[in-house]
PDB file of C-alpha atoms in Angstrom:
ATOM      1  CA  UNK A   1      -0.643 -34.131  -3.874  1.00 89.00           C
ATOM      2  CA  UNK A   2       2.731 -30.828  -3.026  1.00 88.00           C
ATOM      3  CA  UNK A   3       3.966 -33.299  -0.348  1.00 93.00           C
ATOM      4  CA  UNK A   4       7.390 -31.663   1.412  1.00 90.00           C
ATOM      5  CA  UNK A   5       7.365 -29.562  -1.408  1.00 91.00           C
ATOM      6  CA  UNK A   6       9.046 -26.694  -0.720  1.00 90.00           C
ATOM      7  CA  UNK A   7      10.369 -23.158  -2.427  1.00 91.00           C
ATOM      8  CA  UNK A   8      10.229 -21.622  -5.817  1.00 92.00           C
ATOM      9  CA  UNK A   9      11.715 -22.695  -9.084  1.00 92.00           C
ATOM     10  CA  UNK A  10      11.391 -19.306 -10.334  1.00 94.00           C
ATOM     11  CA  UNK A  11      11.535 -20.303 -14.008  1.00 94.00           C
ATOM     12  CA  UNK A  12      15.442 -20.563 -13.503  1.00 95.00           C
ATOM     13  CA  UNK A  13      17.501 -23.567 -13.584  1.00 96.00           C
ATOM     14  CA  UNK A  14      19.133 -25.070 -10.255  1.00 95.00           C
ATOM     15  CA  UNK A  15      23.076 -22.987 -10.558  1.00 96.00           C
ATOM     16  CA  UNK A  16      20.733 -19.804 -11.576  1.00 97.00           C
ATOM     17  CA  UNK A  17      18.374 -20.000  -8.911  1.00 96.00           C
ATOM     18  CA  UNK A  18      21.179 -19.943  -6.814  1.00 95.00           C
ATOM     19  CA  UNK A  19      22.840 -16.867  -8.306  1.00 96.00           C
ATOM     20  CA  UNK A  20      20.128 -15.177  -8.214  1.00 96.00           C
ATOM     21  CA  UNK A  21      19.894 -15.767  -3.306  1.00 96.00           C
ATOM     22  CA  UNK A  22      22.840 -14.998  -3.430  1.00 96.00           C
ATOM     23  CA  UNK A  23      22.618 -11.333  -5.420  1.00 95.00           C
ATOM     24  CA  UNK A  24      19.318 -11.201  -3.648  1.00 96.00           C
ATOM     25  CA  UNK A  25      20.889 -11.345   0.018  1.00 96.00           C
ATOM     26  CA  UNK A  26      24.221  -9.243  -0.749  1.00 95.00           C
ATOM     27  CA  UNK A  27      22.363  -6.946  -1.987  1.00 95.00           C
ATOM     28  CA  UNK A  28      19.790  -7.496   0.762  1.00 94.00           C
ATOM     29  CA  UNK A  29      22.608  -7.520   3.871  1.00 94.00           C
ATOM     30  CA  UNK A  30      24.287  -4.382   1.860  1.00 93.00           C
ATOM     31  CA  UNK A  31      21.604  -1.839   1.211  1.00 92.00           C
ATOM     32  CA  UNK A  32      19.047  -3.409   4.135  1.00 91.00           C
ATOM     33  CA  UNK A  33      16.194  -2.768   1.639  1.00 90.00           C
ATOM     34  CA  UNK A  34      16.013  -3.830  -1.855  1.00 93.00           C
ATOM     35  CA  UNK A  35      12.574  -4.011  -3.770  1.00 93.00           C
ATOM     36  CA  UNK A  36      12.656  -6.976  -6.556  1.00 95.00           C
ATOM     37  CA  UNK A  37       9.116  -9.235  -7.062  1.00 96.00           C
ATOM     38  CA  UNK A  38       7.205 -11.036  -4.249  1.00 96.00           C
ATOM     39  CA  UNK A  39       8.787 -13.990  -4.880  1.00 95.00           C
ATOM     40  CA  UNK A  40      11.689 -13.734  -4.996  1.00 96.00           C
ATOM     41  CA  UNK A  41      12.142 -11.037  -2.173  1.00 96.00           C
ATOM     42  CA  UNK A  42      10.172 -14.445  -0.588  1.00 95.00           C
ATOM     43  CA  UNK A  43      12.583 -16.535  -1.190  1.00 95.00           C
ATOM     44  CA  UNK A  44      14.917 -13.759   0.062  1.00 95.00           C
ATOM     45  CA  UNK A  45      13.559 -13.992   3.164  1.00 95.00           C
ATOM     46  CA  UNK A  46      13.900 -17.500   4.010  1.00 95.00           C
ATOM     47  CA  UNK A  47      17.267 -17.327   2.663  1.00 95.00           C
ATOM     48  CA  UNK A  48      18.400 -14.693   4.691  1.00 95.00           C
ATOM     49  CA  UNK A  49      16.900 -15.463   7.446  1.00 94.00           C
ATOM     50  CA  UNK A  50      18.917 -18.717   8.068  1.00 94.00           C
ATOM     51  CA  UNK A  51      21.961 -16.905   7.116  1.00 95.00           C
ATOM     52  CA  UNK A  52      22.047 -14.088   9.260  1.00 94.00           C
ATOM     53  CA  UNK A  53      20.875 -17.090  12.300  1.00 94.00           C
ATOM     54  CA  UNK A  54      24.224 -18.299  10.882  1.00 94.00           C
ATOM     55  CA  UNK A  55      25.875 -15.307  11.717  1.00 94.00           C
ATOM     56  CA  UNK A  56      24.831 -14.671  15.106  1.00 93.00           C
ATOM     57  CA  UNK A  57      27.035 -17.038  16.907  1.00 94.00           C
ATOM     58  CA  UNK A  58      30.755 -14.944  15.488  1.00 94.00           C
ATOM     59  CA  UNK A  59      33.336 -17.796  14.504  1.00 95.00           C
ATOM     60  CA  UNK A  60      36.057 -18.231  11.310  1.00 95.00           C
ATOM     61  CA  UNK A  61      33.678 -21.730  10.472  1.00 96.00           C
ATOM     62  CA  UNK A  62      30.433 -19.790  10.580  1.00 95.00           C
ATOM     63  CA  UNK A  63      31.678 -16.332   8.557  1.00 95.00           C
ATOM     64  CA  UNK A  64      33.188 -19.584   6.253  1.00 95.00           C
ATOM     65  CA  UNK A  65      29.974 -20.575   5.561  1.00 95.00           C
ATOM     66  CA  UNK A  66      28.145 -17.355   4.754  1.00 95.00           C
ATOM     67  CA  UNK A  67      31.071 -15.839   2.425  1.00 95.00           C
ATOM     68  CA  UNK A  68      30.673 -19.205   0.519  1.00 94.00           C
ATOM     69  CA  UNK A  69      27.154 -17.442  -0.288  1.00 95.00           C
ATOM     70  CA  UNK A  70      27.234 -13.883  -0.026  1.00 94.00           C
ATOM     71  CA  UNK A  71      30.731 -13.594  -2.866  1.00 91.00           C
ATOM     72  CA  UNK A  72      31.405 -10.331  -0.835  1.00 92.00           C
ATOM     73  CA  UNK A  73      34.648 -10.268   2.428  1.00 93.00           C
ATOM     74  CA  UNK A  74      32.928  -6.555   3.161  1.00 94.00           C
ATOM     75  CA  UNK A  75      29.764  -7.268   2.679  1.00 94.00           C
ATOM     76  CA  UNK A  76      30.200 -10.886   5.145  1.00 95.00           C
ATOM     77  CA  UNK A  77      31.983  -8.226   7.698  1.00 94.00           C
ATOM     78  CA  UNK A  78      28.854  -6.324   7.241  1.00 93.00           C
ATOM     79  CA  UNK A  79      26.664  -9.301   8.337  1.00 94.00           C
ATOM     80  CA  UNK A  80      28.833 -10.254  11.191  1.00 94.00           C
ATOM     81  CA  UNK A  81      29.863  -6.534  13.340  1.00 93.00           C
ATOM     82  CA  UNK A  82      27.002  -4.227  11.698  1.00 91.00           C
ATOM     83  CA  UNK A  83      23.743  -6.489  11.545  1.00 92.00           C
ATOM     84  CA  UNK A  84      23.778  -9.049  13.614  1.00 93.00           C
ATOM     85  CA  UNK A  85      24.465  -6.423  16.773  1.00 93.00           C
ATOM     86  CA  UNK A  86      21.689  -3.813  15.614  1.00 91.00           C
ATOM     87  CA  UNK A  87      19.525  -6.971  15.349  1.00 90.00           C
ATOM     88  CA  UNK A  88      19.884  -7.875  19.208  1.00 89.00           C
ATOM     89  CA  UNK A  89      18.056 -11.071  20.517  1.00 90.00           C
ATOM     90  CA  UNK A  90      15.804 -11.019  17.918  1.00 91.00           C
ATOM     91  CA  UNK A  91      13.749 -14.736  17.728  1.00 92.00           C
ATOM     92  CA  UNK A  92      13.821 -14.283  14.372  1.00 91.00           C
ATOM     93  CA  UNK A  93      11.731 -12.969  11.527  1.00 92.00           C
ATOM     94  CA  UNK A  94      14.383 -10.309  10.954  1.00 93.00           C
ATOM     95  CA  UNK A  95      12.836  -9.436   7.147  1.00 93.00           C
ATOM     96  CA  UNK A  96       9.382  -7.683   6.051  1.00 91.00           C
ATOM     97  CA  UNK A  97       7.886  -8.127   2.937  1.00 92.00           C
ATOM     98  CA  UNK A  98       5.751  -5.065   1.975  1.00 91.00           C
ATOM     99  CA  UNK A  99       3.722  -6.025  -1.524  1.00 91.00           C
ATOM    100  CA  UNK A 100       3.834  -2.622  -3.973  1.00 91.00           C
ATOM    101  CA  UNK A 101       1.430  -3.716  -6.108  1.00 90.00           C
ATOM    102  CA  UNK A 102       2.387  -4.766 -10.532  1.00 93.00           C
ATOM    103  CA  UNK A 103       5.435  -3.362 -11.958  1.00 92.00           C
ATOM    104  CA  UNK A 104       4.445  -1.608 -15.497  1.00 92.00           C
ATOM    105  CA  UNK A 105       6.596  -4.107 -18.598  1.00 94.00           C
ATOM    106  CA  UNK A 106       5.557  -7.549 -17.362  1.00 94.00           C
ATOM    107  CA  UNK A 107       3.003  -6.496 -13.913  1.00 94.00           C
ATOM    108  CA  UNK A 108       5.039  -8.800 -12.486  1.00 94.00           C
ATOM    109  CA  UNK A 109       3.600  -8.074  -8.250  1.00 94.00           C
ATOM    110  CA  UNK A 110       6.440  -6.185  -6.602  1.00 94.00           C
ATOM    111  CA  UNK A 111       7.501  -6.072  -3.148  1.00 93.00           C
ATOM    112  CA  UNK A 112       9.833  -4.603  -0.530  1.00 92.00           C
ATOM    113  CA  UNK A 113      11.950  -6.541   1.492  1.00 93.00           C
ATOM    114  CA  UNK A 114      14.042  -5.178   4.344  1.00 91.00           C
ATOM    115  CA  UNK A 115      15.932  -5.726   7.409  1.00 91.00           C
ATOM    116  CA  UNK A 116      13.722  -5.190  10.330  1.00 88.00           C
ATOM    117  CA  UNK A 117      15.551  -2.956  12.486  1.00 86.00           C
ATOM    118  CA  UNK A 118      16.642  -1.167  10.161  1.00 82.00           C
ATOM    119  CA  UNK A 119      13.548   0.041   9.381  1.00 66.00           C
ATOM    120  CA  UNK A 120      14.463   3.312  11.023  1.00 57.00           C
ATOM    121  CA  UNK A 121      17.466   4.171   8.695  1.00 39.00           C
ATOM    122  CA  UNK A 122      15.622   2.627   6.030  1.00 40.00           C
ATOM    123  CA  UNK A 123      12.374   5.537   6.412  1.00 46.00           C
ATOM    124  CA  UNK A 124      14.614   8.494   7.522  1.00 44.00           C
ATOM    125  CA  UNK A 125      13.734  10.312   4.509  1.00 45.00           C
ATOM    126  CA  UNK A 126      10.701   8.945   4.316  1.00 44.00           C
ATOM    127  CA  UNK A 127      10.388  10.366   7.957  1.00 42.00           C
ATOM    128  CA  UNK A 128      11.645  14.041   6.751  1.00 41.00           C
ATOM    129  CA  UNK A 129       9.491  14.017   4.593  1.00 43.00           C
ATOM    130  CA  UNK A 130       6.439  13.133   6.188  1.00 45.00           C
ATOM    131  CA  UNK A 131       7.848  15.761   8.997  1.00 44.00           C
ATOM    132  CA  UNK A 132       7.929  18.507   6.106  1.00 44.00           C
ATOM    133  CA  UNK A 133       4.287  17.328   4.989  1.00 46.00           C
ATOM    134  CA  UNK A 134       3.134  18.187   8.660  1.00 46.00           C
ATOM    135  CA  UNK A 135       5.351  21.120   8.359  1.00 46.00           C
ATOM    136  CA  UNK A 136       3.199  22.332   5.016  1.00 46.00           C
ATOM    137  CA  UNK A 137       0.048  21.263   6.025  1.00 48.00           C
ATOM    138  CA  UNK A 138       0.560  23.783   9.797  1.00 48.00           C
ATOM    139  CA  UNK A 139       1.665  26.292   7.587  1.00 49.00           C
ATOM    140  CA  UNK A 140      -1.378  25.948   5.216  1.00 49.00           C
ATOM    141  CA  UNK A 141      -3.438  25.991   9.044  1.00 49.00           C
ATOM    142  CA  UNK A 142      -0.886  29.286   9.661  1.00 52.00           C
ATOM    143  CA  UNK A 143      -2.410  30.481   6.315  1.00 49.00           C
ATOM    144  CA  UNK A 144      -6.652  29.400   6.428  1.00 49.00           C
ATOM    145  CA  UNK A 145      -6.547  30.903  10.341  1.00 51.00           C
ATOM    146  CA  UNK A 146      -5.120  34.203   8.677  1.00 51.00           C
ATOM    147  CA  UNK A 147      -6.989  34.735   6.074  1.00 51.00           C
ATOM    148  CA  UNK A 148     -10.209  33.754   8.527  1.00 51.00           C
ATOM    149  CA  UNK A 149      -8.725  36.094  11.136  1.00 52.00           C
ATOM    150  CA  UNK A 150      -8.216  39.088   8.019  1.00 52.00           C
ATOM    151  CA  UNK A 151     -11.463  38.619   7.529  1.00 52.00           C
ATOM    152  CA  UNK A 152     -13.204  38.322  10.763  1.00 53.00           C
ATOM    153  CA  UNK A 153     -10.944  41.828  11.139  1.00 54.00           C
ATOM    154  CA  UNK A 154     -13.135  43.486   8.135  1.00 54.00           C
ATOM    155  CA  UNK A 155     -16.664  42.185   9.303  1.00 54.00           C
ATOM    156  CA  UNK A 156     -15.434  43.881  12.414  1.00 55.00           C
ATOM    157  CA  UNK A 157     -15.180  47.376  11.215  1.00 53.00           C
ATOM    158  CA  UNK A 158     -17.544  46.898   8.528  1.00 53.00           C
ATOM    159  CA  UNK A 159     -20.046  46.197  11.471  1.00 53.00           C
ATOM    160  CA  UNK A 160     -18.564  48.783  13.539  1.00 52.00           C
ATOM    161  CA  UNK A 161     -19.333  51.051  10.310  1.00 50.00           C
ATOM    162  CA  UNK A 162     -23.190  50.357  10.399  1.00 51.00           C
ATOM    163  CA  UNK A 163     -23.662  51.217  14.180  1.00 51.00           C
ATOM    164  CA  UNK A 164     -21.518  54.261  13.514  1.00 51.00           C
ATOM    165  CA  UNK A 165     -23.311  55.236  10.704  1.00 49.00           C
ATOM    166  CA  UNK A 166     -26.775  53.937  12.090  1.00 47.00           C
ATOM    167  CA  UNK A 167     -27.211  53.675  15.615  1.00 48.00           C
ATOM    168  CA  UNK A 168     -30.913  55.058  15.378  1.00 50.00           C
ATOM    169  CA  UNK A 169     -31.981  53.326  12.397  1.00 47.00           C
ATOM    170  CA  UNK A 170     -31.655  49.478  14.778  1.00 46.00           C
ATOM    171  CA  UNK A 171     -34.753  49.119  15.211  1.00 47.00           C
ATOM    172  CA  UNK A 172     -36.233  48.988  11.634  1.00 47.00           C
ATOM    173  CA  UNK A 173     -33.334  47.500  10.646  1.00 47.00           C
ATOM    174  CA  UNK A 174     -33.954  44.497  13.921  1.00 46.00           C
ATOM    175  CA  UNK A 175     -37.360  44.246  11.994  1.00 46.00           C
ATOM    176  CA  UNK A 176     -35.719  43.790   8.859  1.00 47.00           C
ATOM    177  CA  UNK A 177     -33.201  42.105   8.577  1.00 46.00           C
ATOM    178  CA  UNK A 178     -33.520  40.205  12.171  1.00 47.00           C
ATOM    179  CA  UNK A 179     -30.043  37.693  10.669  1.00 49.00           C
ATOM    180  CA  UNK A 180     -27.718  39.031  10.006  1.00 50.00           C
ATOM    181  CA  UNK A 181     -27.789  40.372  14.000  1.00 49.00           C
ATOM    182  CA  UNK A 182     -28.420  37.697  15.413  1.00 48.00           C
ATOM    183  CA  UNK A 183     -25.402  36.052  13.399  1.00 49.00           C
ATOM    184  CA  UNK A 184     -22.897  39.491  14.172  1.00 49.00           C
ATOM    185  CA  UNK A 185     -23.583  39.100  17.990  1.00 51.00           C
ATOM    186  CA  UNK A 186     -23.406  35.373  18.000  1.00 50.00           C
ATOM    187  CA  UNK A 187     -19.638  36.531  15.847  1.00 50.00           C
ATOM    188  CA  UNK A 188     -19.188  39.364  18.723  1.00 51.00           C
ATOM    189  CA  UNK A 189     -19.448  36.404  22.059  1.00 50.00           C
ATOM    190  CA  UNK A 190     -17.259  34.234  19.580  1.00 50.00           C
ATOM    191  CA  UNK A 191     -14.515  37.691  19.250  1.00 46.00           C
TER     192      UNK A 191
ATOM    193  CA  UNK B   1     -10.626 -40.018 -33.590  1.00 89.00           C
ATOM    194  CA  UNK B   2     -14.093 -38.164 -32.337  1.00 93.00           C
ATOM    195  CA  UNK B   3     -14.562 -35.207 -33.808  1.00 93.00           C
ATOM    196  CA  UNK B   4     -17.373 -32.305 -34.025  1.00 94.00           C
ATOM    197  CA  UNK B   5     -19.580 -32.589 -36.389  1.00 94.00           C
ATOM    198  CA  UNK B   6     -20.617 -28.980 -36.276  1.00 94.00           C
ATOM    199  CA  UNK B   7     -18.741 -25.737 -36.335  1.00 95.00           C
ATOM    200  CA  UNK B   8     -19.623 -24.095 -33.432  1.00 96.00           C
ATOM    201  CA  UNK B   9     -21.738 -20.651 -34.732  1.00 96.00           C
ATOM    202  CA  UNK B  10     -20.619 -17.149 -33.476  1.00 97.00           C
ATOM    203  CA  UNK B  11     -23.925 -17.133 -31.659  1.00 97.00           C
ATOM    204  CA  UNK B  12     -23.062 -20.399 -29.844  1.00 96.00           C
ATOM    205  CA  UNK B  13     -19.907 -19.135 -28.350  1.00 96.00           C
ATOM    206  CA  UNK B  14     -20.511 -15.879 -27.473  1.00 97.00           C
ATOM    207  CA  UNK B  15     -23.430 -17.238 -26.223  1.00 97.00           C
ATOM    208  CA  UNK B  16     -21.139 -20.259 -23.706  1.00 96.00           C
ATOM    209  CA  UNK B  17     -18.920 -16.343 -23.173  1.00 96.00           C
ATOM    210  CA  UNK B  18     -21.373 -13.971 -21.891  1.00 96.00           C
ATOM    211  CA  UNK B  19     -20.284 -16.207 -18.484  1.00 95.00           C
ATOM    212  CA  UNK B  20     -16.804 -15.003 -18.645  1.00 95.00           C
ATOM    213  CA  UNK B  21     -17.132 -12.275 -16.737  1.00 94.00           C
ATOM    214  CA  UNK B  22     -14.076 -10.014 -15.040  1.00 93.00           C
ATOM    215  CA  UNK B  23     -14.366  -9.078 -11.531  1.00 93.00           C
ATOM    216  CA  UNK B  24     -13.324  -5.682 -10.028  1.00 91.00           C
ATOM    217  CA  UNK B  25     -10.912  -5.529  -8.216  1.00 90.00           C
ATOM    218  CA  UNK B  26     -11.042  -4.849  -3.891  1.00 88.00           C
ATOM    219  CA  UNK B  27      -9.882  -2.053  -3.562  1.00 91.00           C
ATOM    220  CA  UNK B  28     -11.043  -0.063   0.281  1.00 89.00           C
ATOM    221  CA  UNK B  29      -9.285   4.107   1.188  1.00 89.00           C
ATOM    222  CA  UNK B  30      -5.731   4.742   2.530  1.00 87.00           C
ATOM    223  CA  UNK B  31      -5.567   4.908   6.348  1.00 83.00           C
ATOM    224  CA  UNK B  32      -2.988   8.014   4.982  1.00 82.00           C
ATOM    225  CA  UNK B  33      -4.334  10.031   2.287  1.00 85.00           C
ATOM    226  CA  UNK B  34      -7.381   8.318   1.923  1.00 85.00           C
ATOM    227  CA  UNK B  35      -7.210   7.055  -2.154  1.00 86.00           C
ATOM    228  CA  UNK B  36      -8.595   3.699  -3.590  1.00 89.00           C
ATOM    229  CA  UNK B  37      -5.294   0.770  -3.611  1.00 89.00           C
ATOM    230  CA  UNK B  38      -6.195  -2.376  -3.003  1.00 90.00           C
ATOM    231  CA  UNK B  39      -5.527  -4.100   0.811  1.00 88.00           C
ATOM    232  CA  UNK B  40      -2.529  -5.745   2.014  1.00 89.00           C
ATOM    233  CA  UNK B  41      -0.580  -3.882   0.008  1.00 89.00           C
ATOM    234  CA  UNK B  42       1.343  -0.272   0.346  1.00 88.00           C
ATOM    235  CA  UNK B  43       0.083   2.477  -0.880  1.00 86.00           C
ATOM    236  CA  UNK B  44       0.768   3.488  -4.824  1.00 84.00           C
ATOM    237  CA  UNK B  45      -0.240   6.892  -3.871  1.00 83.00           C
ATOM    238  CA  UNK B  46       1.850   7.902  -0.957  1.00 82.00           C
ATOM    239  CA  UNK B  47       3.968   4.698  -0.118  1.00 81.00           C
ATOM    240  CA  UNK B  48       1.738   4.574   3.088  1.00 83.00           C
ATOM    241  CA  UNK B  49       1.439   0.797   4.495  1.00 83.00           C
ATOM    242  CA  UNK B  50       0.716  -0.436   8.489  1.00 77.00           C
ATOM    243  CA  UNK B  51       1.111   3.102   9.450  1.00 73.00           C
ATOM    244  CA  UNK B  52       4.573   3.722   8.221  1.00 73.00           C
ATOM    245  CA  UNK B  53       5.900   4.939   4.520  1.00 73.00           C
ATOM    246  CA  UNK B  54       7.622   1.801   2.529  1.00 69.00           C
ATOM    247  CA  UNK B  55       8.462   4.301  -0.297  1.00 72.00           C
ATOM    248  CA  UNK B  56       8.366   8.157  -1.740  1.00 71.00           C
ATOM    249  CA  UNK B  57       6.182   8.312  -4.292  1.00 68.00           C
ATOM    250  CA  UNK B  58       7.480  10.473  -7.471  1.00 64.00           C
ATOM    251  CA  UNK B  59       5.290  12.799  -8.010  1.00 60.00           C
TER     252      UNK B  59
END
């Protein structure tokens, strides 16, 4: 029975594990989005959410409490003065873990953990990228339409020349090639 | 202590192993790029998950 057994050992001693969690949380608050293994991401999630909840009430005691784990004054300041206001009144669930698949080398399953309210910040280059992709797609479509338009123009020219050259031979052509005529008629209608 | 009386022949060993089978991963097509991907994971080819870009692929 594994009743009341919480957390993961991560294959580390207690001190090593604490140091790992501190480093991961510090990196998360600093960069808002970090890539790690799924196990470490989920451990970081638990720890980070507790620290953020603690940081929601700004006091010297709470700052010192958080500073016990985050060994960087700038990051503590960032947490209290940047991250917490950005989070606003979100009642927990400040982080998000997205699985990424398996890492080459040790086949560990990797994941991204990010602060939910900074997701837009983290995805700015991606949004730009998607926009560029859309633009590229539009350009491609334009090219296609241009080419099709050119083809249509060429067809129109051909039709005109045919009509000019053979105005009397329409009846035998119609008997010989009824499909072509109908197709041309359709095209003309669409145009 | 009890011991095996006979060595397991290659045939018996291999017959036992006929039931050791791998399973194909259950793939789904990515909603963004259409490539096959593992479900509940960001698409490795386009980096999208749940309609959002999670990372930019190297290519």
